[in-house]
mmCIF file of C-alpha atoms in Angstrom:
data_model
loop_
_atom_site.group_PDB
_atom_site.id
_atom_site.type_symbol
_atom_site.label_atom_id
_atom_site.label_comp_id
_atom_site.label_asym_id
_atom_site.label_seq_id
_atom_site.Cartn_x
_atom_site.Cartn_y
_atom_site.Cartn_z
ATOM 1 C CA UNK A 104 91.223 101.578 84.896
ATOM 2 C CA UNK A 105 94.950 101.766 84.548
ATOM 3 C CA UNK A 106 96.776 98.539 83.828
ATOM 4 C CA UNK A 107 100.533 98.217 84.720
ATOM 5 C CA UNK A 108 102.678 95.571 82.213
ATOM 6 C CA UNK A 109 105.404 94.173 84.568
ATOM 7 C CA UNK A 110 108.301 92.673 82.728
ATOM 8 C CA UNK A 111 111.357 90.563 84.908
ATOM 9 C CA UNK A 112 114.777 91.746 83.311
ATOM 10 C CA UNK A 113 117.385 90.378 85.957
ATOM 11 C CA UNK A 114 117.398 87.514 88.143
ATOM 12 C CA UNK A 115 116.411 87.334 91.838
ATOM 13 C CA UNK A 116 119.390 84.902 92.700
ATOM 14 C CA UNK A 117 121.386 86.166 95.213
ATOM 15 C CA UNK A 118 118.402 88.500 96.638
ATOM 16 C CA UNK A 119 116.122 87.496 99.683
ATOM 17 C CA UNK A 120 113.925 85.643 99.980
ATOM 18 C CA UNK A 121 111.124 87.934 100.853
ATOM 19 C CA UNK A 122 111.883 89.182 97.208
ATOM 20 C CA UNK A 123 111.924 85.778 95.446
ATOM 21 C CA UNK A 124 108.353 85.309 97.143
ATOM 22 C CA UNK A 125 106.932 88.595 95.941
ATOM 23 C CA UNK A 126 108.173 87.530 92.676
ATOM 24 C CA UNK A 127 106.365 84.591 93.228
ATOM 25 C CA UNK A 128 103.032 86.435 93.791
ATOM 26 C CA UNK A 129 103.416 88.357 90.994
ATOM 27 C CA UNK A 130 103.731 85.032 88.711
ATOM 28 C CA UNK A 131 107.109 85.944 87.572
ATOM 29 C CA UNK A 132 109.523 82.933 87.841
ATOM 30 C CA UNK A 133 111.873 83.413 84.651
ATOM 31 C CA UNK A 134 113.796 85.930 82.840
ATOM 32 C CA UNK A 135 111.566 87.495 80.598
ATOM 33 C CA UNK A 136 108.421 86.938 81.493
ATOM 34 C CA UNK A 137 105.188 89.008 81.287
ATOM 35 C CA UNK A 138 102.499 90.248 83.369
ATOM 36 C CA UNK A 139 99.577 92.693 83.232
ATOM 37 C CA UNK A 140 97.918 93.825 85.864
ATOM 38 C CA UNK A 141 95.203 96.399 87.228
ATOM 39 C CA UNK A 142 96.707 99.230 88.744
ATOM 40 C CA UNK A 143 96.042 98.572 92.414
ATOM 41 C CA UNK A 144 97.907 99.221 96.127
ATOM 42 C CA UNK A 145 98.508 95.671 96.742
ATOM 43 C CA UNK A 146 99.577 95.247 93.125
ATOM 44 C CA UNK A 147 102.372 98.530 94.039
ATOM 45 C CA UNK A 148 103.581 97.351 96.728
ATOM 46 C CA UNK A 149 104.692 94.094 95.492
ATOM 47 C CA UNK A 150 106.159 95.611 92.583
ATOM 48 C CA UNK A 151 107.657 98.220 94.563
ATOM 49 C CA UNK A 152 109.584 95.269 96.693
ATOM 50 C CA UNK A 153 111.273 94.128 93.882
ATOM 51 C CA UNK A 154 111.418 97.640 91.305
ATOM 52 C CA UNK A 155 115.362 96.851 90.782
ATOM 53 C CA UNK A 156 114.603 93.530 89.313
ATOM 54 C CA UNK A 157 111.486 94.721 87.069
ATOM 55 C CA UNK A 158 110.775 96.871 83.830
ATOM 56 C CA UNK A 159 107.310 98.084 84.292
ATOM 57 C CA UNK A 160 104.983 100.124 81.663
ATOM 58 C CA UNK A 161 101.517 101.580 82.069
ATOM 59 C CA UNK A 162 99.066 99.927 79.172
ATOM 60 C CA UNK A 163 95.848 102.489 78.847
#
C-alpha cells in the first residue's frame, strides 16, 4: 500500500480553527515536522483541509 510523507512548511496562525484541529489530527504541531501515513480517504481529506500549509510526497 501507498504511504503519503506529510511535511508542515508554514504556520497555521492566522488560519481557522477547523484547520489548526486537522493539523492536530494529523500530529503536526510545529514547523517542520514529519509524518507518514497509509494512503487512505480519511487520511486525504484531512490533508486536503490544510494542502496550502503542507508539502506532501508519496513513499512506495
Amino acid at each position: 500500500m501507498m504511504r503519503l510523507k506529510v511535511k508542515l512548511v508554514k504556520s497555521p496562525i492566522g488560519y481557522p480553527k477547523d484547520q489548526k484541529a486537522a493539523l492536530k489530527a494529523l500530529g503536526l504541531r510545529r514547523l517542520g515536522r514529519e509524518q507518514v501515513f497509509e494512503d487512505r480517504p480519511e487520511i486525504r481529506g484531512q490533508i486536503e483541509k490544510v494542502r496550502h500549509l503542507l508539502r506532501v510526497e508519496v513513499v512506495e
